[in-house]
Structure formats: structure tokens, C-alpha cells
Amino acid sequence: MDAAEFRRRGREMVDYVADYLENIEQRPVYPDLEPGYLRPLIPAEAPLEPETFEDIMRDVERVIMPGVTHWQSPYFYAYFPAASSFPAMLADMLSGAIGCIGFSWAASPACTELETVMMDWLGRMLQLPECFIAETHGHGGGVIQGTASEATLMALLAARCKAIRRVQASSPETPEAEIFSKLVAYTSEQAHSSVERAALIGGVMMRKVPTDNSYAVRGDMLKKMLEEDKSAGLIPFYFCATLGTTPSCAFDRLTELGPICNEENVWMHVDAAYAGSAFICPEFRPLLNGIEFANSFNFNPHKWLLVNFDCSAIPDAAAITTIVFCSSSVLQHWQIPLGRRFRSLKMWFVFRMYGLNGLQSHIRKQVALAKEFESLVRADKRFEICAEVIMGLVCFRLKGSNERNQNLLKKIAKSREIHLVPCQLSGRFVLRFAVCARTTESRHIQQAWRHITHTFMNSCCFLCTADKNFPKNVAQDNHHSTVSQWNQNEVMLLHMVLLFLYCFSFPHNR
């Protein structure tokens, strides 16, 4: 492919991408396939001779698209958002064309310096303390990681290194292996699994801190565990607080936890992977209060700030690298891999083409859509809200047993009209509804709720009568729910009548 063909194919690809996104609602949001579907559709070996671009694009539709979960569909409500915008896509194209490997300043000065400046822009958008900003006396400064999982691990390794040095300074005769064996890390019982994985990779013990009724860690809970472990001869060294937990978007109380961690020489890392983007809005910024006590902080612009994956920000990476590598000026020491992509171009394009006001509007719109869905749930006495709705996530369920909620989710998934995933809260099976796609509008929220309730109605004849734990009075004010009060014989009679009418009212092809 020469430059002339690249121009032609590039225009075709832009048209294909634009058409895909404009018409994405017409595709089932979740694929109807079994594992291993793809291998029989393509050759076992790479071709010896070149193939045409047309053949490849035909195979995109034949092989790839049937197996895609469409994260940018307005009917995708699973997990958390995977941010996407046209400016970020264009920046990714440019990054791919430049093709630099920015492991040091000399390897690509623009790659290194733009990243530093973009992290300062981000820090000021979040109103972070000046110690997080690189421009202030050179003590701060951020770095872009691939994911929050990498950021959590980097923070834990830095905390481990700091703790070992501190103990060795006061007890030089203590072997490092002995210190290592006594180190204890802490995190919320609601924290993401990547936090526990960081402890496994770091080779340290990790304890889960119980949460309150709002699924948040409070200061007294952590304090009690620290005292217990110190009395047992252990060395608490790291606590990962979460702002916006994965199950329910709960917020640990930084203003309570931070002073305790500082007093106890415990490194406090703040994981705000999803919720962190919302702190650019003044009304959500108070949720970040207490960040001044943190040793490190991370969130993912690629979740909610319209910057395509991957882009995970650590606004104070200098603290980590100074401790671990004693040289915060060497960019290759600011992450686990040596090579790094020109990710900051995406931030530069998006921040300039949306502006702070545009990014704030995007966050506020999605929060409003979540509130709209919450109101629909609350208006239906068959359902209940399971956690406070603060941002773009709604946790809800049918009143009754876990089994009936599991069955409802299975039927929703089978339809492939909307995509949800569950979580466990206080031992209950809960459905998560996260507003994800940039193009989601009120009509999509309304349609999603209609689909959920219709799916329930189509299955309730089987579910309600089999569920002894289902409250019999949840539908007194809703005529659609009276079926839940019928006995099993009445339901079976209804099925027979409907079957009779169907058989004698419609012609059948044989």
C-alpha cells in the first residue's frame, strides 16, 4: 500500500467507522455466539500472497463484527464506560503514524513533554493540590499508564519499598526478608479485584476492610484493623481507598482515612478509576476532599472523559518514582513497561475540541440519564434501588429472591437488546445499569426500562409463582403485576386459554 492508496483507503475507513457508529443501534449489542466461533472462519495460517483491502473489509463484517460486544452502543449498560470520541480517534491515528516509542526524553521530546503538560492540565481541572502539579517547583508531575491496575501495582511497589527502607533505618539488623514477611496492605471489601492482584504480584498480605451501610470504608474500621495487626507484630504499610467502587460507585471517606494513614505511616493510594473524571464538575469535587492526605492518586480518562482506551492518569507519579527508582526525571521508570505510546495526543485533542465546559456537560448529561432511570425504578413497586445513585450507575433488583433476579438477567441477556452485568451487595444479586455510550439519550433509557419490564412480564408467570420469597403486595398499585398474586393453578389456566386462542386464531404453515 503506497501513500496514494492509503489516502483512498483511509477515506473509506473513516466512512466505515462513521457509518458503524451512526448505525450501531441496529446491531445486537451483545453477540449470540459460542466460544471458539472465529477459528473455523479464517485460515489456519497466514496467506503467502497479499490479499486485497476489499477482501479484508468483507471479512470484517463476516468474521469480526458478529463477535463484537458493542461498547459504544447506547444500549450498552454493563461495567463502566469505555470512552470514545472522534477527536480521540483522530489523535490515535496521528499517534500511530508518528510511531514513536517514548521511553525517554531523547526518544521523542514532544511525547515526553506533552504528557507532562497534559497531566498538569488535568490536575488543574480537578483542582488538585499544587504538590501534584509538575510546574510547581518540580516536585509533582503525572504520568499516563495503560490501566488503573498498573497504577495500583506501581503505588503498592513504591509503598513496599518505602516501608522496608523506613524499618531498616530504625532497625538495621533486621533482615529485609523478615520485614517483607510482616508487611500488610489494606483495601475495601468492595475494591476492584485488581487491587488484590497487585498484592499477589507484590508478594504481600492484603486484608479487606469492612464497609458501612453505604458500602464505604470509614476511619474507625481501618483504625481498628491497623491496631490489631500492629499488636500482632505486623507492619501496616499500604491502604488503597476507592472513590467510586465497581459494584455500587461508593466512596470511601478520605477525610477520615487520610489522617489515620498519615499518622500511621501508611501509604494511601486513591483509586478513582471511574468516578475521577466527574471531579472536573464543581458539584462533584467535594467527593475528592481529603486527597491532600494521599501519597498517590489514579483515575481513567478512558472511562468517562471521552479519551479512547488506553489512558489511565497518575497525577503524582513523581512521588512513586522518587521512592522506587531515586530518579523521577527518567520517564522509563514511571511505569512497568519500558516503551510507551504517544497517549497524551488524545488528551490534547479532546481537551481542546471539547473544552472544560463540554466535558462537564458530558458528565452531567450521563448523571442526569442515570437519575432518570432511577426514577423509573422507584416508580415501579416490583423493583428496588439497592445503593445511592451518585453518578452514572444505578444498582437495582426485583424484590424477592436472588434466583428470580438471576433468571431475569439471563432473559435480558438472551434477548441481546440491552447489555447489563450483575454484582453482589450485602449477599443480594443486584443488576447494574451504567450509562456508558456517549450517544445515549433519554429515549434509550426509556426503551431499556420498557425492555426490562416487558422481559419481566413475559417471564413472571413462571418466576413469581415459584418464588416463595416474592412479596405478594408489591403490585397492589400496578395492574401489570397482579399476576404475582395469582396461585399456580390460575396461571396454568391462563396459559391454556392463551394457547387455545393462539391455536384457533392464526393460520399455521406446515
GROMACS .gro file of N, CA, C and O in nm, residues 27-30 73-78 373 396 409 411-421 431 433 444-445 447-453 455:
model
  144
   27ARG      N    1  -2.743  -0.290   1.542
   27ARG     CA    2  -2.673  -0.416   1.569
   27ARG      C    3  -2.710  -0.466   1.709
   27ARG      O    4  -2.722  -0.387   1.801
   28PRO      N    5  -2.726  -0.597   1.726
   28PRO     CA    6  -2.745  -0.651   1.862
   28PRO      C    7  -2.626  -0.612   1.949
   28PRO      O    8  -2.510  -0.629   1.908
   29VAL      N    9  -2.653  -0.558   2.067
   29VAL     CA   10  -2.545  -0.505   2.148
   29VAL      C   11  -2.451  -0.614   2.197
   29VAL      O   12  -2.332  -0.588   2.222
   30TYR      N   13  -2.501  -0.737   2.206
   30TYR     CA   14  -2.420  -0.849   2.258
   30TYR      C   15  -2.426  -0.964   2.160
   30TYR      O   16  -2.533  -0.999   2.109
   73SER      N   17  -2.254   0.126   2.186
   73SER     CA   18  -2.398   0.127   2.162
   73SER      C   19  -2.470   0.198   2.277
   73SER      O   20  -2.435   0.178   2.394
   74PRO      N   21  -2.571   0.278   2.247
   74PRO     CA   22  -2.649   0.340   2.356
   74PRO      C   23  -2.732   0.240   2.435
   74PRO      O   24  -2.798   0.279   2.532
   75TYR      N   25  -2.728   0.112   2.395
   75TYR     CA   26  -2.795   0.007   2.472
   75TYR      C   27  -2.695  -0.079   2.550
   75TYR      O   28  -2.731  -0.184   2.601
   76PHE      N   29  -2.573  -0.030   2.559
   76PHE     CA   30  -2.471  -0.096   2.641
   76PHE      C   31  -2.470  -0.030   2.779
   76PHE      O   32  -2.437   0.088   2.792
   77TYR      N   33  -2.507  -0.107   2.882
   77TYR     CA   34  -2.515  -0.054   3.019
   77TYR      C   35  -2.434  -0.139   3.117
   77TYR      O   36  -2.462  -0.139   3.237
   78ALA      N   37  -2.335  -0.210   3.067
   78ALA     CA   38  -2.257  -0.301   3.150
   78ALA      C   39  -2.127  -0.236   3.197
   78ALA      O   40  -2.081  -0.137   3.139
  373PHE      N   41  -3.327   0.698   3.497
  373PHE     CA   42  -3.351   0.555   3.513
  373PHE      C   43  -3.387   0.522   3.657
  373PHE      O   44  -3.478   0.441   3.683
  396PHE      N   45  -3.001  -0.192   4.098
  396PHE     CA   46  -3.142  -0.219   4.124
  396PHE      C   47  -3.167  -0.368   4.116
  396PHE      O   48  -3.083  -0.445   4.068
  409LEU      N   49  -3.204  -1.156   3.458
  409LEU     CA   50  -3.085  -1.114   3.385
  409LEU      C   51  -3.053  -1.209   3.270
  409LEU      O   52  -3.011  -1.166   3.161
  411LYS      N   53  -3.264  -1.375   3.092
  411LYS     CA   54  -3.358  -1.349   2.982
  411LYS      C   55  -3.326  -1.218   2.912
  411LYS      O   56  -3.340  -1.205   2.790
  412ILE      N   57  -3.281  -1.119   2.989
  412ILE     CA   58  -3.239  -0.992   2.928
  412ILE      C   59  -3.118  -1.016   2.838
  412ILE      O   60  -3.111  -0.965   2.725
  413ALA      N   61  -3.022  -1.093   2.886
  413ALA     CA   62  -2.902  -1.121   2.807
  413ALA      C   63  -2.936  -1.200   2.681
  413ALA      O   64  -2.879  -1.176   2.574
  414LYS      N   65  -3.029  -1.293   2.693
  414LYS     CA   66  -3.066  -1.376   2.578
  414LYS      C   67  -3.129  -1.294   2.467
  414LYS      O   68  -3.111  -1.323   2.349
  415SER      N   69  -3.200  -1.188   2.503
  415SER     CA   70  -3.265  -1.104   2.402
  415SER      C   71  -3.165  -1.023   2.322
  415SER      O   72  -3.191  -0.985   2.208
  416ARG      N   73  -3.051  -0.988   2.384
  416ARG     CA   74  -2.944  -0.912   2.320
  416ARG      C   75  -2.988  -0.771   2.279
  416ARG      O   76  -2.926  -0.709   2.194
  417GLU      N   77  -3.093  -0.719   2.340
  417GLU     CA   78  -3.136  -0.583   2.311
  417GLU      C   79  -3.062  -0.481   2.397
  417GLU      O   80  -3.032  -0.370   2.351
  418ILE      N   81  -3.036  -0.515   2.521
  418ILE     CA   82  -2.954  -0.433   2.609
  418ILE      C   83  -2.855  -0.524   2.680
  418ILE      O   84  -2.874  -0.645   2.685
  419HIS      N   85  -2.749  -0.463   2.732
  419HIS     CA   86  -2.645  -0.544   2.798
  419HIS      C   87  -2.623  -0.492   2.939
  419HIS      O   88  -2.589  -0.374   2.958
  420LEU      N   89  -2.646  -0.579   3.037
  420LEU     CA   90  -2.624  -0.548   3.179
  420LEU      C   91  -2.532  -0.654   3.238
  420LEU      O   92  -2.523  -0.765   3.186
  421VAL      N   93  -2.469  -0.620   3.349
  421VAL     CA   94  -2.395  -0.719   3.429
  421VAL      C   95  -2.437  -0.704   3.575
  421VAL      O   96  -2.484  -0.597   3.616
  431LEU      N   97  -2.863  -0.605   3.985
  431LEU     CA   98  -2.837  -0.567   3.846
  431LEU      C   99  -2.777  -0.427   3.843
  431LEU      O  100  -2.825  -0.335   3.912
  433PHE      N  101  -2.687  -0.092   3.621
  433PHE     CA  102  -2.724  -0.019   3.499
  433PHE      C  103  -2.635   0.104   3.492
  433PHE      O  104  -2.655   0.202   3.564
  444HIS      N  105  -3.328   0.619   2.482
  444HIS     CA  106  -3.264   0.489   2.504
  444HIS      C  107  -3.289   0.440   2.647
  444HIS      O  108  -3.309   0.319   2.669
  445ILE      N  109  -3.286   0.530   2.742
  445ILE     CA  110  -3.315   0.493   2.881
  445ILE      C  111  -3.458   0.442   2.893
  445ILE      O  112  -3.485   0.338   2.957
  447GLN      N  113  -3.647   0.316   2.656
  447GLN     CA  114  -3.660   0.189   2.586
  447GLN      C  115  -3.598   0.075   2.668
  447GLN      O  116  -3.653  -0.036   2.674
  448ALA      N  117  -3.485   0.103   2.732
  448ALA     CA  118  -3.421   0.000   2.815
  448ALA      C  119  -3.513  -0.042   2.929
  448ALA      O  120  -3.526  -0.162   2.959
  449TRP      N  121  -3.577   0.055   2.992
  449TRP     CA  122  -3.668   0.022   3.103
  449TRP      C  123  -3.790  -0.055   3.054
  449TRP      O  124  -3.834  -0.151   3.118
  450ARG      N  125  -3.844  -0.014   2.937
  450ARG     CA  126  -3.957  -0.089   2.881
  450ARG      C  127  -3.916  -0.233   2.854
  450ARG      O  128  -3.992  -0.327   2.883
  451HIS      N  129  -3.795  -0.252   2.803
  451HIS     CA  130  -3.750  -0.388   2.773
  451HIS      C  131  -3.734  -0.469   2.902
  451HIS      O  132  -3.773  -0.586   2.906
  452ILE      N  133  -3.681  -0.409   3.006
  452ILE     CA  134  -3.664  -0.480   3.133
  452ILE      C  135  -3.799  -0.521   3.190
  452ILE      O  136  -3.819  -0.636   3.231
  453THR      N  137  -3.894  -0.430   3.192
  453THR     CA  138  -4.025  -0.461   3.249
  453THR      C  139  -4.102  -0.559   3.162
  453THR      O  140  -4.172  -0.648   3.214
  455THR      N  141  -3.966  -0.787   2.970
  455THR     CA  142  -3.900  -0.915   2.990
  455THR      C  143  -3.948  -0.978   3.120
  455THR      O  144  -3.973  -1.100   3.127
   0.00000   0.00000   0.00000
